[in-house]
Coordinates of C-alpha atoms in Angstrom, one line a residue:
L1 CA 58.8 -27.3 122.0
L2 CA 58.7 -24.8 124.9
Y3 CA 61.8 -24.8 127.1
E4 CA 61.7 -22.9 130.5
K5 CA 64.2 -23.0 133.3
A6 CA 64.0 -21.8 136.9
D7 CA 65.5 -22.8 140.3
G8 CA 67.2 -25.9 139.0
V9 CA 64.2 -27.2 137.1
A10 CA 63.8 -27.3 133.4
T11 CA 60.3 -27.7 131.9
L12 CA 59.8 -29.1 128.4
T13 CA 56.3 -28.6 127.0
L14 CA 55.3 -30.4 123.8
N15 CA 53.6 -27.5 122.1
R16 CA 51.5 -28.6 119.1
P17 CA 48.0 -28.6 120.8
E18 CA 46.3 -28.2 117.4
S19 CA 47.8 -31.6 116.5
F20 CA 47.4 -33.2 119.9
N21 CA 51.1 -32.6 120.6
S22 CA 52.2 -35.1 118.0
F23 CA 55.8 -34.8 117.1
N24 CA 57.1 -34.1 113.6
S25 CA 60.7 -33.9 112.4
Q26 CA 61.0 -30.3 113.7
M27 CA 59.9 -31.2 117.3
A28 CA 62.1 -34.3 117.2
G29 CA 65.1 -32.2 116.4
E30 CA 64.2 -29.6 119.1
L31 CA 63.9 -32.4 121.7
H32 CA 67.3 -33.7 120.8
A33 CA 68.8 -30.2 121.0
A34 CA 67.0 -29.6 124.4
W35 CA 68.4 -32.8 126.0
T36 CA 71.8 -31.9 124.7
E37 CA 71.6 -28.5 126.3
I38 CA 70.2 -29.9 129.5
K39 CA 73.1 -32.4 129.8
A40 CA 75.6 -29.7 129.5
D41 CA 73.9 -27.1 131.8
P42 CA 75.1 -27.4 135.4
E43 CA 72.1 -25.2 136.5
V44 CA 69.6 -27.8 135.5
V45 CA 69.1 -30.5 138.1
C46 CA 65.7 -32.0 137.3
V47 CA 63.3 -31.9 134.3
V48 CA 59.5 -31.9 133.9
V49 CA 58.0 -33.0 130.6
T50 CA 54.4 -32.2 129.8
G51 CA 52.0 -31.3 126.9
A52 CA 50.2 -28.1 126.0
G53 CA 46.4 -27.9 126.2
P54 CA 43.8 -29.9 128.1
K55 CA 43.2 -32.8 125.7
A56 CA 46.5 -34.5 124.9
F57 CA 49.9 -35.1 126.3
C58 CA 51.3 -36.6 123.1
T59 CA 49.7 -38.7 120.3
G60 CA 53.0 -39.9 118.8
M61 CA 54.4 -39.3 115.4
D62 CA 52.5 -36.8 113.2
V63 CA 50.7 -39.1 110.8
T64 CA 50.2 -36.2 108.3
E65 CA 53.9 -35.8 107.9
M66 CA 54.5 -39.5 107.8
A67 CA 51.9 -39.9 105.0
G68 CA 53.8 -37.4 102.8
S69 CA 57.3 -38.8 103.5
D70 CA 59.4 -41.5 101.9
T71 CA 58.6 -44.3 104.3
E72 CA 60.9 -46.8 102.5
A73 CA 63.9 -44.5 102.9
R74 CA 63.0 -43.9 106.6
A75 CA 62.7 -47.6 107.2
N76 CA 66.3 -48.0 106.1
D77 CA 67.5 -45.6 108.8
T78 CA 69.5 -47.3 111.6
Y79 CA 68.3 -46.8 115.2
E80 CA 71.1 -44.3 115.7
Q81 CA 70.3 -42.4 112.5
S82 CA 66.5 -41.9 113.0
P83 CA 65.5 -38.5 114.3
F84 CA 62.7 -40.2 116.3
T85 CA 65.1 -42.1 118.6
K86 CA 66.4 -39.0 120.4
L87 CA 63.1 -37.9 122.0
T88 CA 63.7 -38.6 125.7
A89 CA 66.4 -38.3 128.3
I90 CA 67.1 -42.0 128.2
H91 CA 67.4 -41.9 124.4
N92 CA 70.0 -39.1 124.8
R93 CA 71.8 -40.7 127.8
C94 CA 70.9 -37.8 130.0
W95 CA 71.0 -38.9 133.6
K96 CA 69.2 -35.9 135.2
P97 CA 65.9 -36.9 136.9
V98 CA 62.8 -36.6 134.7
I99 CA 59.2 -36.2 135.8
T100 CA 56.5 -36.8 133.1
A101 CA 53.2 -35.1 133.7
V102 CA 50.6 -36.7 131.4
N103 CA 47.9 -34.1 130.9
G104 CA 45.6 -36.1 128.5
M105 CA 45.8 -38.7 125.8
C106 CA 49.2 -40.5 125.6
V107 CA 49.2 -42.5 122.3
G108 CA 51.8 -44.5 120.3
G109 CA 55.1 -42.7 120.2
G110 CA 53.9 -40.5 123.1
L111 CA 54.5 -43.6 125.3
H112 CA 58.3 -43.1 124.9
F113 CA 58.0 -40.2 127.4
V114 CA 56.3 -42.5 129.9
A115 CA 58.5 -45.5 129.3
D116 CA 61.6 -43.5 129.9
A117 CA 60.5 -41.3 132.8
D118 CA 61.7 -41.6 136.4
L119 CA 58.4 -40.3 138.0
I120 CA 55.1 -40.3 136.2
L121 CA 52.0 -38.3 137.1
A122 CA 48.7 -38.4 135.3
A123 CA 45.6 -36.2 135.2
E124 CA 42.4 -38.0 136.0
H125 CA 41.2 -37.9 132.4
A126 CA 44.5 -39.2 131.0
T127 CA 44.4 -42.3 128.8
F128 CA 47.1 -44.5 127.4
F129 CA 46.8 -46.6 124.2
D130 CA 48.8 -47.6 121.2
T131 CA 47.5 -47.3 117.6
H132 CA 50.5 -48.5 115.7
V133 CA 49.0 -51.8 114.4
K134 CA 45.7 -50.0 113.5
V135 CA 47.6 -47.9 110.9
G136 CA 49.8 -50.8 109.7
L137 CA 52.9 -50.0 111.8
V138 CA 54.9 -52.2 114.1
A139 CA 54.3 -51.4 117.8
G140 CA 58.0 -52.1 118.7
L141 CA 60.0 -49.4 120.5
E142 CA 57.5 -48.1 122.9
P143 CA 56.2 -51.5 124.2
V144 CA 59.8 -52.7 124.6
G145 CA 60.4 -49.7 126.9
L146 CA 57.0 -50.2 128.7
A147 CA 57.8 -53.9 129.4
R148 CA 60.5 -52.8 131.8
R149 CA 58.0 -51.1 134.1
M150 CA 54.6 -52.8 133.8
P151 CA 53.3 -56.3 133.5
L152 CA 53.9 -58.0 130.1
E153 CA 50.3 -58.9 129.6
A154 CA 49.2 -55.3 130.0
V155 CA 51.9 -54.2 127.5
M156 CA 50.7 -56.9 125.0
R157 CA 47.1 -55.9 125.5
M158 CA 47.9 -52.3 124.7
A159 CA 50.1 -53.1 121.7
L160 CA 47.8 -55.7 120.0
L161 CA 44.4 -54.1 120.6
G162 CA 45.6 -51.0 118.6
G163 CA 43.7 -48.5 120.6
S164 CA 40.3 -50.2 120.5
E165 CA 40.5 -50.2 124.3
R166 CA 42.2 -47.6 126.4
L167 CA 44.0 -47.7 129.7
G168 CA 42.6 -45.1 132.1
A169 CA 44.7 -43.2 134.6
E170 CA 43.6 -45.1 137.6
E171 CA 44.1 -48.5 135.9
A172 CA 47.6 -47.3 134.8
E173 CA 48.3 -46.4 138.5
A174 CA 47.2 -49.9 139.6
L175 CA 49.5 -51.5 137.1
G176 CA 52.5 -49.4 138.3
L177 CA 52.8 -47.4 135.1
V178 CA 51.8 -44.1 136.9
G179 CA 52.8 -43.0 140.4
E180 CA 50.1 -40.5 141.1
V181 CA 46.7 -39.5 139.6
L182 CA 45.5 -36.0 140.1
P183 CA 42.9 -33.5 139.1
A184 CA 44.0 -31.7 135.9
D185 CA 44.5 -28.4 137.6
Q186 CA 46.8 -30.0 140.2
L187 CA 49.0 -32.0 137.8
L188 CA 51.7 -29.5 136.8
P189 CA 51.9 -27.8 140.2
R190 CA 52.5 -31.3 141.8
A191 CA 55.1 -32.1 139.2
Q192 CA 56.9 -28.8 139.9
E193 CA 56.6 -29.5 143.6
L194 CA 58.3 -32.9 143.3
A195 CA 60.9 -31.4 140.9
A196 CA 61.8 -28.7 143.4
K197 CA 62.2 -31.2 146.2
I198 CA 64.5 -33.3 144.0
A199 CA 66.5 -30.2 142.9
Q200 CA 67.5 -29.6 146.6
H201 CA 69.8 -32.6 146.5
S202 CA 73.3 -33.1 145.1
P203 CA 73.0 -32.9 141.3
T204 CA 75.8 -35.3 140.7
A205 CA 74.5 -37.8 143.3
L206 CA 71.1 -37.6 141.6
A207 CA 72.4 -38.2 138.1
R208 CA 74.7 -41.0 139.2
T209 CA 71.9 -42.6 141.2
K210 CA 69.6 -42.6 138.1
Q211 CA 72.4 -43.9 135.9
A212 CA 73.1 -46.8 138.2
I213 CA 69.5 -47.8 138.3
W214 CA 68.7 -47.4 134.6
E215 CA 71.9 -49.1 133.4
S216 CA 71.1 -52.1 135.6
L217 CA 67.9 -52.7 133.5
D218 CA 70.2 -53.3 130.5
T219 CA 72.3 -55.9 132.1
G220 CA 70.7 -57.9 135.0
L221 CA 71.4 -58.1 138.7
V222 CA 75.0 -59.0 139.1
P223 CA 76.5 -56.8 136.3
G224 CA 74.1 -54.0 137.4
L225 CA 75.4 -54.2 141.0
Q226 CA 79.0 -54.3 139.7
R227 CA 78.4 -51.2 137.6
A228 CA 76.6 -49.4 140.5
W229 CA 79.7 -50.1 142.6
E230 CA 81.9 -48.5 139.9
I231 CA 79.7 -45.4 139.8
I232 CA 79.8 -45.2 143.6
G233 CA 83.6 -45.3 143.4
E234 CA 83.7 -42.6 140.7
H235 CA 81.6 -40.4 143.0
G236 CA 84.0 -40.9 145.9
S237 CA 86.3 -38.1 144.9
H238 CA 83.5 -35.7 144.1
P239 CA 83.3 -32.6 146.4
D240 CA 79.6 -33.1 147.2
M241 CA 80.6 -36.2 149.3
Q242 CA 82.4 -33.9 151.7
E243 CA 80.0 -31.1 151.4
G244 CA 77.0 -33.2 152.3
A245 CA 78.6 -34.5 155.5
T246 CA 79.9 -31.1 156.4
A247 CA 76.6 -29.3 155.9
F248 CA 74.8 -31.9 158.0
V249 CA 77.3 -31.5 160.9
E250 CA 77.1 -27.7 160.6
K251 CA 73.3 -27.8 160.3
R252 CA 73.2 -25.7 157.2
K253 CA 71.9 -26.0 153.6
P254 CA 74.5 -27.8 151.4
R255 CA 76.3 -25.8 148.6
W256 CA 76.3 -28.4 145.9
A257 CA 78.5 -28.4 142.8
G258 CA 76.6 -28.3 139.5
F259 CA 76.5 -31.3 137.3
A260 CA 77.1 -31.4 133.5
D261 CA 77.8 -34.4 131.4

C-alpha cells in the first residue's frame, strides 16, 4: 500500500500491479493501519483510493494466498476477527470523505472499495464483476454493500453470473454505481481536484455529515433523522460553527479546526 498526504488529502494506492492489485494479508493489515492513522490525523480531511498500473483497480483477495491457507480455520473467524473486514473507511468507522478512482478491473473483494466510497470515478475502460461463485465462494459481503447504492437486480446479476458478463463503466454510471466516467489519464487528476474542493470545508462538518448519512442506511428514515439531529446538536458547540459564520461576514477564508476521531 502506498500512502501519500498533501494539502489535506491522503491518497491510498493499492500497489500490487503484478497481481492486479489483489489484496493479501499484508495489504489488509496495511489498509487497517492506514485508516487508523487517517482517523487520528487532523491534517487529513479527504481521502482518494486508487490502484497502481493501467489494468486493474483491485481484483479482490489474492487467490494464490487463499489456496495455500487454512480455509476452514479462516471460515471460523468472526466478522470482527477477519483481517479482510477492515479494508475500507466504512469498515473502520472512519468518517472522513472518500473518493474511489477505479482505474481498471474491479473484481470480487475490490467491490468493497466501491460499495463503501462516498464519490466514485471510473476510467472509461473500467469494468466491474464478481467471480466469487465461479471459484466456489459465497458472494456475500460485497453485494450486500452494493445493494445499498444500486438496483437489486443489477447486484444479483453481478453476483450470480460469476464474472461471465461484466459491467462496463458507462453502464455502471447509468445504474448509479459510478458518478463520473473519464479517460484514463484524467481519472486521478479529477479525483484529486474533487478532493481538494472537499478539503476546503470544515473537516468536522464534513465528517459528521458523512456519519449522519451513512448511519441512516443502517437504521431507516425516522431513526436516521433522529440520529442526524443528535449529530447536529453535538456539532453545535464546535468552534467551526462560529468560524464559518465569522469568515463569511468578514469575507475571508475560514480557519477550520482539524478533525481527529
